[in-house]
Short mmCIF file of C-alpha atoms in Angstrom, two decimals:
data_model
loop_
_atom_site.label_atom_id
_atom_site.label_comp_id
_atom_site.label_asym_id
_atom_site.label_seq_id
_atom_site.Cartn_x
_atom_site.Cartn_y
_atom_site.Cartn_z
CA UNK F 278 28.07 -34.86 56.38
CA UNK F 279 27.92 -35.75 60.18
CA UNK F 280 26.13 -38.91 61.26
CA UNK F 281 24.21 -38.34 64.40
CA UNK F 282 23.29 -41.57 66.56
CA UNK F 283 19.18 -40.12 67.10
CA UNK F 284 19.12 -39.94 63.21
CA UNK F 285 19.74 -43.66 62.49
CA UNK F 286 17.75 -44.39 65.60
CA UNK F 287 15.03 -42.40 64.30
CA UNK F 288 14.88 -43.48 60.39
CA UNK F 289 14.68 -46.80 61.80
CA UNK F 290 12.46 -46.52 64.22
CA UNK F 291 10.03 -44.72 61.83
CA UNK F 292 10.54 -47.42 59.00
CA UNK F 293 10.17 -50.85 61.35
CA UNK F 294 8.35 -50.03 65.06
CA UNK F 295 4.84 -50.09 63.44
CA UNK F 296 5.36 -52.96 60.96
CA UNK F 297 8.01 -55.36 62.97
CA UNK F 298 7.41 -54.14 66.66
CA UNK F 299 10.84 -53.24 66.83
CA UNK F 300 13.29 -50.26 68.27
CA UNK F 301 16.80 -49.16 67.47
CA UNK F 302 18.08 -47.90 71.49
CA UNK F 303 20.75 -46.74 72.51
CA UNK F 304 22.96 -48.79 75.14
CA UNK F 305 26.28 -48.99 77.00
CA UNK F 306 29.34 -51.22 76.29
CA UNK F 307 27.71 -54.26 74.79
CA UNK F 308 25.36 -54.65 71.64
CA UNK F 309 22.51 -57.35 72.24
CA UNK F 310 19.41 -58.12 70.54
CA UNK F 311 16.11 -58.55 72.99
CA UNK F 312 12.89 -59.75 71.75
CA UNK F 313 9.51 -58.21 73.42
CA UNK F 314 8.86 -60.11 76.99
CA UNK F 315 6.43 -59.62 79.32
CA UNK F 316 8.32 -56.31 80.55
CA UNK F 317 8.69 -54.55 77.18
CA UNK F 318 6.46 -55.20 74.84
CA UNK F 319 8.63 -54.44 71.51
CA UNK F 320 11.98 -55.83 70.52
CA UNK F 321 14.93 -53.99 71.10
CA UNK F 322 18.43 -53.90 68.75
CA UNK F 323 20.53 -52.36 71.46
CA UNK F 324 23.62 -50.74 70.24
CA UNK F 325 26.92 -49.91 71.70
CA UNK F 326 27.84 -46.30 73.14
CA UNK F 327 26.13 -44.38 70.53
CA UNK F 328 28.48 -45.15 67.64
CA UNK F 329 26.90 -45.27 64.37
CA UNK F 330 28.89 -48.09 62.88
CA UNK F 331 27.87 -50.02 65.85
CA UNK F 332 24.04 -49.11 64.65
CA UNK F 333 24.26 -50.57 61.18
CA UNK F 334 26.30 -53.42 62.52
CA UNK F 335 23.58 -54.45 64.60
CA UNK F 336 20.58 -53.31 62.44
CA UNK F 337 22.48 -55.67 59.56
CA UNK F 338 22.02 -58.83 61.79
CA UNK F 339 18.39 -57.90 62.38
CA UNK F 340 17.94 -57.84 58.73
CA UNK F 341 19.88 -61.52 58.13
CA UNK F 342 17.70 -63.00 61.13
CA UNK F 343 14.33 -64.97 60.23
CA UNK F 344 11.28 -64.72 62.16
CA UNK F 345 11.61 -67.62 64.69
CA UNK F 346 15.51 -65.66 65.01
CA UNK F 347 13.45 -62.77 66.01
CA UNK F 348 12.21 -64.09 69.04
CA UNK F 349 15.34 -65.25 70.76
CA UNK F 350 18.03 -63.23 72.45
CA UNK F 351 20.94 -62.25 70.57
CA UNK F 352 18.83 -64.00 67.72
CA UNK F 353 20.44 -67.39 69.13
CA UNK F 354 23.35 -67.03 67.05
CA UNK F 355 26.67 -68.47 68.70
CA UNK F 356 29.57 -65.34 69.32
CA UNK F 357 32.90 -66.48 70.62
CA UNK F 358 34.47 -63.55 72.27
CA UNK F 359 37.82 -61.22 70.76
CA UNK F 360 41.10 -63.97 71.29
CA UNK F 361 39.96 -66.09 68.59
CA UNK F 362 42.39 -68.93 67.04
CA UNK F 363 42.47 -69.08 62.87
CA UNK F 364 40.33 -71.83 62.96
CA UNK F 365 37.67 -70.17 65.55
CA UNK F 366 38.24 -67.12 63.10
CA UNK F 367 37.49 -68.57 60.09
CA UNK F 368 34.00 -69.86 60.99
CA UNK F 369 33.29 -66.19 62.70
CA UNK F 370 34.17 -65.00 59.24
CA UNK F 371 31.89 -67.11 57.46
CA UNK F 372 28.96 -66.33 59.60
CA UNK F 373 29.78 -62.57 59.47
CA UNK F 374 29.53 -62.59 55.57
CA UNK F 375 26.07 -61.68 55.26
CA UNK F 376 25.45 -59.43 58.06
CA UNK F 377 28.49 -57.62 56.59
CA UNK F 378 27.43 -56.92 53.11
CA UNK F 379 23.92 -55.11 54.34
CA UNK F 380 26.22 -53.33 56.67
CA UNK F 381 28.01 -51.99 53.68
CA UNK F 382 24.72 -51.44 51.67
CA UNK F 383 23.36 -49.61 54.54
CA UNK F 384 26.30 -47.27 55.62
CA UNK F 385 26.77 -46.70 51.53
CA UNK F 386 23.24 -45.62 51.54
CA UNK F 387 23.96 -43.08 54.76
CA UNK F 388 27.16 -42.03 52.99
CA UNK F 389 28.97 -43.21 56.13
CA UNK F 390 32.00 -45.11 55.98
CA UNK F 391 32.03 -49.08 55.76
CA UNK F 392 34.98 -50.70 57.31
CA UNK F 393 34.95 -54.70 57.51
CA UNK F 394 35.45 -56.01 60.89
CA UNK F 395 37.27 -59.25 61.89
CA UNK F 396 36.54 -58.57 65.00
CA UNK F 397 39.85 -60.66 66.66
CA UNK F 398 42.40 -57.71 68.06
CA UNK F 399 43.47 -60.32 70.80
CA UNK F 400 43.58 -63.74 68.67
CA UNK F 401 46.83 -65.06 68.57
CA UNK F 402 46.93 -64.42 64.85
CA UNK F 403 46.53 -61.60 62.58
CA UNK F 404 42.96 -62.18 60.34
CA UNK F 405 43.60 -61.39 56.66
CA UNK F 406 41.52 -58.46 56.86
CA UNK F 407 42.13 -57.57 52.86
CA UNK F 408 40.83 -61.46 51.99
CA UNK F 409 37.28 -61.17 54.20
CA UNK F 410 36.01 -57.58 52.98
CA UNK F 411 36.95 -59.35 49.40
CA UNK F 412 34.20 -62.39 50.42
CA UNK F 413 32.34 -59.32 51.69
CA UNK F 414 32.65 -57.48 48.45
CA UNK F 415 31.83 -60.55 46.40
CA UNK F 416 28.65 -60.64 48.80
CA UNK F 417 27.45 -57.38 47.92
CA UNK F 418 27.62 -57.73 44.48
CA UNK F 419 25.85 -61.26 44.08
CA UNK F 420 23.14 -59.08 46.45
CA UNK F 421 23.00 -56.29 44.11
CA UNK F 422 22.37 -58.95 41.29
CA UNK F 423 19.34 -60.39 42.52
CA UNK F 424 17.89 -57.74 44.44
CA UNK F 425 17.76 -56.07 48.34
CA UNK F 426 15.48 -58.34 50.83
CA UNK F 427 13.19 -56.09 51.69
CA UNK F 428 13.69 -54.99 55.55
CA UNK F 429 17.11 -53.86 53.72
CA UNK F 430 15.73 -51.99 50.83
CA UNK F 431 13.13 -50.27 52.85
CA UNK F 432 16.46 -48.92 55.79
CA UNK F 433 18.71 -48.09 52.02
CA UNK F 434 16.07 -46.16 50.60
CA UNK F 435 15.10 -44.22 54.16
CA UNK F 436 18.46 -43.74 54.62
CA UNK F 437 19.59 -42.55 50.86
CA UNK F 438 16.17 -39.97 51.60
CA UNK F 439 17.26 -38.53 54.94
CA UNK F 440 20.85 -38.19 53.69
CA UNK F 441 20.00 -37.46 49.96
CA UNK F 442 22.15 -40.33 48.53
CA UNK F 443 21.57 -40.83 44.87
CA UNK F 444 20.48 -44.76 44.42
CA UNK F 445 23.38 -47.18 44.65
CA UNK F 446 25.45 -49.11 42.21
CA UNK F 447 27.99 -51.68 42.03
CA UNK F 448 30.85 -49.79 41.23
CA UNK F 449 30.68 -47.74 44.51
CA UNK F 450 31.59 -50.62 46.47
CA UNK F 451 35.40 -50.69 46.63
CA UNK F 452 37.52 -53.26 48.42
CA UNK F 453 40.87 -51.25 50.20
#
């Protein structure tokens, strides 16, 4: 199965633009986030250089962020840059949790690869990669339990469609 970059940008522009106002586009080095202004009048999830990992990374902190989130750049989260200490680490880690597991639901759902990122190839450290896709894992699961938020369950399930992936369930989520 290949994974095109105008497929995911398509699925989720046909699934969100008309009920959230927003665009997947394509951009150049950097990701960002860019709500509607008074130059373009939809918000924009702008990922990096066409790679589709870089798509659901991106789409999966659009679907942790809130309204009010919504309307700020970058969804005023904090990022501190690759060269991380363990300490700066761990609190990345902790905030990446979330946006992680729908990453995993999502590229499950495209039958793409999921691949847990820490993120910190300069820190003066090596993260315990193994130990945060575990606390990624455990994060799926607990979501599986209770249910997909919606903006989720509606990108799975037009993403399973366009694919043809059969519905998901726990056991295909495997930490290694």
């Amino acid at each position: 199965m290949t994974h095109q970059y105008p497929d995911i940008i398509n699925i989720f522009n046909r699934t969100f633009f008309e009920s959230f106002n927003t665009k997947l586009e394509l951009g150049e080095d950097e990701p960002i986030y860019l709500p509607a202004d008074e130059q373009v009048a939809h918000h924009r999830i702008i990922f990096a250089r066409g790679f589709y990992a870089s798509a659901l990374h991106e789409i999966a902190h659009w679907c942790v962020a809130g309204p009010e989130r919504r309307l700020l750049e970058d969804f005023g989260y904090w990022y501190e840059p690759d060269g991380r200490t363990e300490a700066v680490q761990a609190e990345f880690e902790k905030v990446e949790i979330r946006p992680q597991a729908y990453e995993w639901i999502l590229a499950l759902s495209a039958g793409f690869p999921f691949n847990v990122s820490c993120d910190n190839l300069h820190g003066d450290f090596e993260p315990d990669r193994l130990a945060f896709m575990q606390k990624v894992h455990n994060e799926v699961m607990g979501i599986l339990e209770v249910g997909l938020p919606p903006r989720v369950k509606m990108l799975s399930e037009a993403l399973r469609d366009f694919y043809d992936i059969a519905p998901l369930t726990a056991n295909q989520f495997i930490v290694k």
